[in-house]
Coordinates of C-alpha atoms in Angstrom, one line a residue:
X589 CA 209.3 127.4 85.0
X590 CA 209.8 123.7 85.1
X591 CA 207.0 122.1 87.6
X592 CA 207.2 118.1 88.7
X593 CA 205.0 115.8 90.7
X594 CA 206.7 112.1 92.2
X595 CA 205.3 109.9 94.0
X596 CA 208.8 109.5 95.6
X597 CA 207.6 106.6 98.1
X598 CA 209.8 107.6 101.1
X599 CA 211.7 111.1 101.2
X600 CA 213.5 109.8 103.9
X601 CA 214.9 107.4 101.7
X602 CA 214.9 109.1 98.6
X603 CA 215.7 112.6 99.3
X604 CA 219.3 112.2 97.7
X605 CA 218.1 110.6 94.4
X606 CA 215.2 113.5 94.0
X607 CA 217.5 116.1 94.9
X608 CA 219.7 114.8 92.6
X609 CA 217.2 114.2 89.6
X610 CA 215.8 118.1 90.9
X611 CA 218.9 119.9 90.3
X612 CA 219.9 117.3 87.2
X613 CA 217.1 118.4 85.1
X614 CA 217.0 121.9 86.4
X615 CA 213.0 121.9 87.9
X616 CA 212.0 124.9 90.1
X617 CA 208.7 123.1 91.5
X618 CA 208.1 119.5 92.2
X619 CA 204.8 118.3 94.5
X620 CA 206.1 115.2 96.1
X621 CA 203.6 112.8 97.1
X622 CA 204.1 109.8 99.7
X623 CA 206.6 111.1 101.7
X624 CA 205.9 108.6 104.7
X625 CA 207.0 111.6 107.2
X626 CA 205.9 114.2 109.8
X627 CA 207.6 117.7 109.6
X628 CA 210.4 116.7 112.2
X629 CA 211.5 113.7 110.1
X630 CA 211.8 115.7 106.7
X631 CA 215.8 116.0 105.8
X632 CA 214.8 119.8 105.6
X633 CA 218.8 120.9 105.6
X634 CA 219.8 118.5 102.1
X635 CA 216.8 120.1 100.5
X636 CA 217.6 123.9 101.7
X637 CA 221.4 123.5 100.6
X638 CA 220.0 122.4 97.0
X639 CA 218.4 126.0 97.2
X640 CA 215.0 124.7 97.7
X641 CA 212.7 125.9 100.2
X642 CA 210.1 123.2 101.2
X643 CA 206.2 123.3 102.9
X644 CA 204.9 119.5 103.8
X645 CA 202.1 117.4 105.5
X646 CA 202.5 114.7 107.3
X647 CA 201.5 113.1 110.3
X648 CA 202.9 109.6 110.1
X649 CA 204.6 107.0 108.2
X650 CA 201.8 106.9 105.7
X651 CA 200.6 109.2 103.2
X652 CA 202.4 112.9 103.4
X653 CA 202.7 115.4 100.7
X654 CA 205.1 118.4 100.1
X655 CA 205.6 121.0 97.8
X656 CA 209.2 122.3 97.1
X657 CA 210.4 125.0 95.2
X658 CA 213.4 127.2 94.6
X659 CA 210.6 130.1 94.5
X660 CA 208.9 131.9 97.2
X661 CA 206.6 129.7 98.9
X662 CA 202.5 131.6 99.6
X663 CA 199.5 131.2 101.4
X664 CA 200.1 127.6 101.9
X665 CA 196.8 125.9 102.7
X666 CA 196.5 122.0 104.6
X667 CA 193.8 120.1 103.0
X668 CA 190.7 121.0 100.9
X669 CA 187.7 122.3 102.3
X670 CA 185.7 119.6 103.0
X671 CA 187.9 117.1 102.6
X672 CA 186.6 113.9 104.0
X673 CA 188.2 112.2 106.8
X674 CA 189.0 108.1 107.4
X675 CA 189.2 105.6 109.7
X676 CA 188.3 102.3 109.2
X677 CA 185.1 101.3 111.5
X678 CA 184.4 105.1 112.2
X679 CA 182.0 107.0 110.6
X680 CA 180.7 110.3 110.7
X681 CA 182.0 113.3 109.4
X682 CA 184.6 113.8 112.8
X683 CA 186.3 110.8 111.2
X684 CA 190.7 112.2 111.2
X685 CA 191.7 113.8 108.1
X686 CA 194.8 111.9 106.3
X687 CA 198.0 113.7 105.3
X688 CA 196.4 113.9 101.4
X689 CA 196.7 117.8 100.4
X690 CA 198.4 120.7 100.2
X691 CA 198.1 123.9 98.4
X692 CA 200.5 127.0 97.9
X693 CA 201.0 130.0 95.4
X694 CA 204.2 129.6 93.4
X695 CA 205.3 132.7 91.7
X696 CA 201.4 133.7 90.7
X697 CA 200.6 129.7 90.4
X698 CA 198.3 128.0 92.6
X699 CA 199.8 124.6 93.1
X700 CA 198.2 121.3 94.5
X701 CA 200.3 118.1 95.7
X702 CA 197.5 115.3 96.0
X703 CA 198.0 111.5 96.9
X704 CA 194.0 110.2 96.3
X705 CA 193.3 107.6 98.5
X706 CA 194.2 103.9 97.0
X707 CA 190.5 102.4 97.2
X708 CA 192.1 98.8 98.3
X709 CA 189.1 97.1 96.7
X710 CA 185.7 98.1 95.6
X711 CA 184.2 96.6 98.1
X712 CA 185.9 98.2 101.1
X713 CA 184.6 101.3 102.6
X714 CA 188.1 103.3 101.3
X715 CA 186.5 102.8 98.0
X716 CA 183.5 105.0 99.1
X717 CA 185.8 108.0 101.2
X718 CA 188.0 107.5 97.8
X719 CA 185.1 108.2 95.7
X720 CA 184.0 110.9 98.3
X721 CA 187.4 112.6 98.7
X722 CA 187.2 113.0 95.3
X723 CA 184.0 114.6 94.3
X724 CA 184.7 117.2 96.7
X725 CA 188.0 117.9 95.3
X726 CA 185.8 118.5 92.3
X727 CA 183.3 120.6 93.6
X728 CA 186.2 122.4 95.4
X729 CA 188.0 123.0 92.2
X730 CA 184.8 124.3 90.6
X731 CA 184.4 127.1 93.1
X732 CA 187.9 128.4 92.8
X733 CA 187.6 128.9 89.1
X734 CA 184.1 130.6 89.4
X735 CA 185.4 132.8 91.9
X736 CA 188.7 133.5 89.7
X737 CA 188.3 131.8 86.0
X738 CA 191.9 133.4 85.1
X739 CA 193.6 131.4 88.2
X740 CA 196.7 129.8 87.0
X741 CA 195.6 126.4 88.8
X742 CA 197.0 123.2 88.5
X743 CA 196.2 120.0 91.0
X744 CA 199.5 117.9 90.6
X745 CA 200.0 113.9 92.1
X746 CA 198.9 110.6 92.2
X747 CA 195.6 110.2 91.3
X748 CA 195.0 106.3 91.4
X749 CA 193.2 105.9 88.7
X750 CA 193.8 104.5 85.0
X751 CA 191.4 107.4 83.5
X752 CA 191.4 105.2 80.1
X753 CA 192.3 101.4 79.1
X754 CA 195.7 102.6 77.3
X755 CA 196.2 104.0 81.0
X756 CA 197.1 100.2 82.0
X757 CA 199.5 97.5 80.6
X758 CA 199.3 95.8 84.4
X759 CA 197.7 92.2 83.7
X760 CA 196.3 92.0 87.7
X761 CA 193.9 95.0 86.7
X762 CA 190.9 93.3 85.8
X763 CA 187.8 95.1 84.8
X764 CA 184.6 95.0 87.3
X765 CA 187.8 93.8 90.2
X766 CA 189.4 96.0 90.6
X767 CA 190.4 99.7 91.5
X768 CA 191.6 102.2 89.8
X769 CA 189.7 101.2 86.3
X770 CA 186.3 101.0 87.8
X771 CA 183.9 103.3 85.7
X772 CA 182.8 105.4 89.2
X773 CA 186.6 105.8 89.5
X774 CA 187.2 107.3 85.8
X775 CA 183.8 109.0 86.1
X776 CA 185.4 110.7 89.4
X777 CA 188.2 111.4 87.4
X778 CA 186.0 113.1 84.2
X779 CA 184.5 115.0 86.8
X780 CA 187.8 116.9 87.1
X781 CA 187.3 118.4 83.5
X782 CA 183.7 119.1 83.9
X783 CA 185.1 121.4 86.4
X784 CA 187.5 123.2 84.2
X785 CA 190.6 121.3 84.4
X786 CA 192.5 119.6 81.5
X787 CA 195.5 117.3 81.7
X788 CA 198.3 119.3 80.5
X789 CA 200.9 116.1 79.8
X790 CA 199.2 113.6 77.5
X791 CA 198.6 116.3 74.6
X792 CA 202.4 116.0 74.4
X793 CA 202.6 113.2 75.5
X794 CA 200.0 110.6 74.5
X795 CA 201.8 107.4 75.9
X796 CA 203.9 106.1 78.9
X797 CA 203.5 104.9 82.1
X798 CA 204.1 106.7 85.3
X799 CA 203.8 103.7 88.0
X800 CA 205.4 100.0 87.9
X801 CA 204.6 97.9 91.0
X802 CA 207.9 96.2 92.7
X803 CA 206.9 92.5 91.8
X804 CA 206.7 90.3 89.3
X805 CA 209.4 92.0 87.0
X806 CA 206.6 94.4 86.1
X807 CA 208.7 97.4 85.2
X808 CA 210.9 95.5 82.9
X809 CA 208.2 94.2 81.4
X810 CA 206.6 97.5 80.4
X811 CA 203.3 96.7 82.7
X812 CA 202.7 100.0 84.3
X813 CA 200.0 102.2 84.8
X814 CA 199.6 106.1 84.0
X815 CA 198.7 107.3 87.5
X816 CA 200.0 110.3 88.2
X817 CA 198.6 113.5 86.4
X818 CA 199.0 117.3 86.3
X819 CA 195.4 118.9 85.6
X820 CA 195.3 122.5 84.9
X821 CA 192.7 125.2 84.5
X822 CA 193.2 126.9 80.7
X823 CA 195.3 130.1 82.6
X824 CA 198.2 127.1 83.7
X825 CA 197.1 125.3 80.1
X826 CA 197.9 128.3 78.1
X827 CA 201.4 128.6 79.3
X828 CA 202.6 125.2 79.2
X829 CA 204.8 124.6 76.1
X830 CA 206.3 121.2 77.0
X831 CA 205.8 117.9 79.3
X832 CA 207.8 114.8 80.0
X833 CA 207.9 111.4 81.5
X834 CA 210.8 111.0 83.2
X835 CA 211.0 107.0 83.1
X836 CA 214.3 106.3 83.6
X837 CA 213.7 107.4 87.6
X838 CA 212.5 103.9 87.7
X839 CA 215.7 102.3 87.1
X840 CA 218.9 102.0 89.4
X841 CA 219.0 101.8 93.1
X842 CA 216.1 101.6 95.3
X843 CA 214.1 104.1 93.3
X844 CA 210.2 104.6 93.8
X845 CA 207.4 102.8 91.6
X846 CA 206.5 106.0 90.4
X847 CA 208.4 108.6 88.3
X848 CA 208.6 112.3 87.8
X849 CA 206.1 113.8 85.5
X850 CA 206.8 117.2 84.5
X851 CA 205.4 120.2 82.6
X852 CA 208.0 123.4 81.5
X853 CA 205.8 126.9 81.4
X854 CA 206.6 130.0 79.5
X855 CA 205.0 133.0 82.1
X856 CA 204.8 134.7 79.6
X857 CA 202.7 133.3 77.3
X858 CA 199.4 134.1 79.1
X859 CA 200.4 138.1 77.7
X860 CA 200.1 137.1 74.0
X861 CA 196.9 137.7 73.7
X862 CA 197.4 141.2 74.6
X863 CA 200.3 141.6 71.6
X864 CA 199.6 144.0 69.0
X865 CA 198.5 141.9 65.9
X866 CA 201.0 141.5 62.8
X867 CA 199.2 140.5 59.4

């Protein structure tokens, strides 16, 4: 099975391009972020014609997440338990929830499409919201895996964090000044490893950015960032046989500023330990 994550930066603008890529690359499941539309506005017919079922969570022209799959999509969940909300100037537990998380089960895999808050600036309330959002998700991840240690779980999406210095090629991101690279954000990202997840792409594709700003010729200069990830439990990671970053999708007419990140899974790999040993 081939699974991908892609911050599409407006599905209504780029659905034809996305579907063309999905068919060309024979992708079974895609987790989309920044679909920027409501359910009523989503181009369902185009995806259905291509053979994909879609579930989504979109509230307005901002944010929005979706999962498209060739296989049956089951046990759909919008948001995660305790997910914090945000509205600038509004404090308290009743802040409105944004459309940033949707989970579903496909062929026995528990998959999440996640659009982590940007943070905006180190002194902005959105930054504290981002850290709270990540901490809550990490705690939920620990609970999910404690309840089912063999759960093939993947958190996929735009994490808006570059966890390593080598993930930063954009000179406008300055340590001590910029979000995405601050120690608290990187600590929040590392918490997912402590919760039982691993980056399943980096061991196979150690280099490569996933995002380039539209401004200042960032893409031709390769001044990008690696901020899109697929984090998997051991039961998911054990099935991964290949991974790729599709840099070519940043080229051409009207590209997203992000590119797809892809993993290939052997769904029979988890049974390998049950095979008789041959000496």
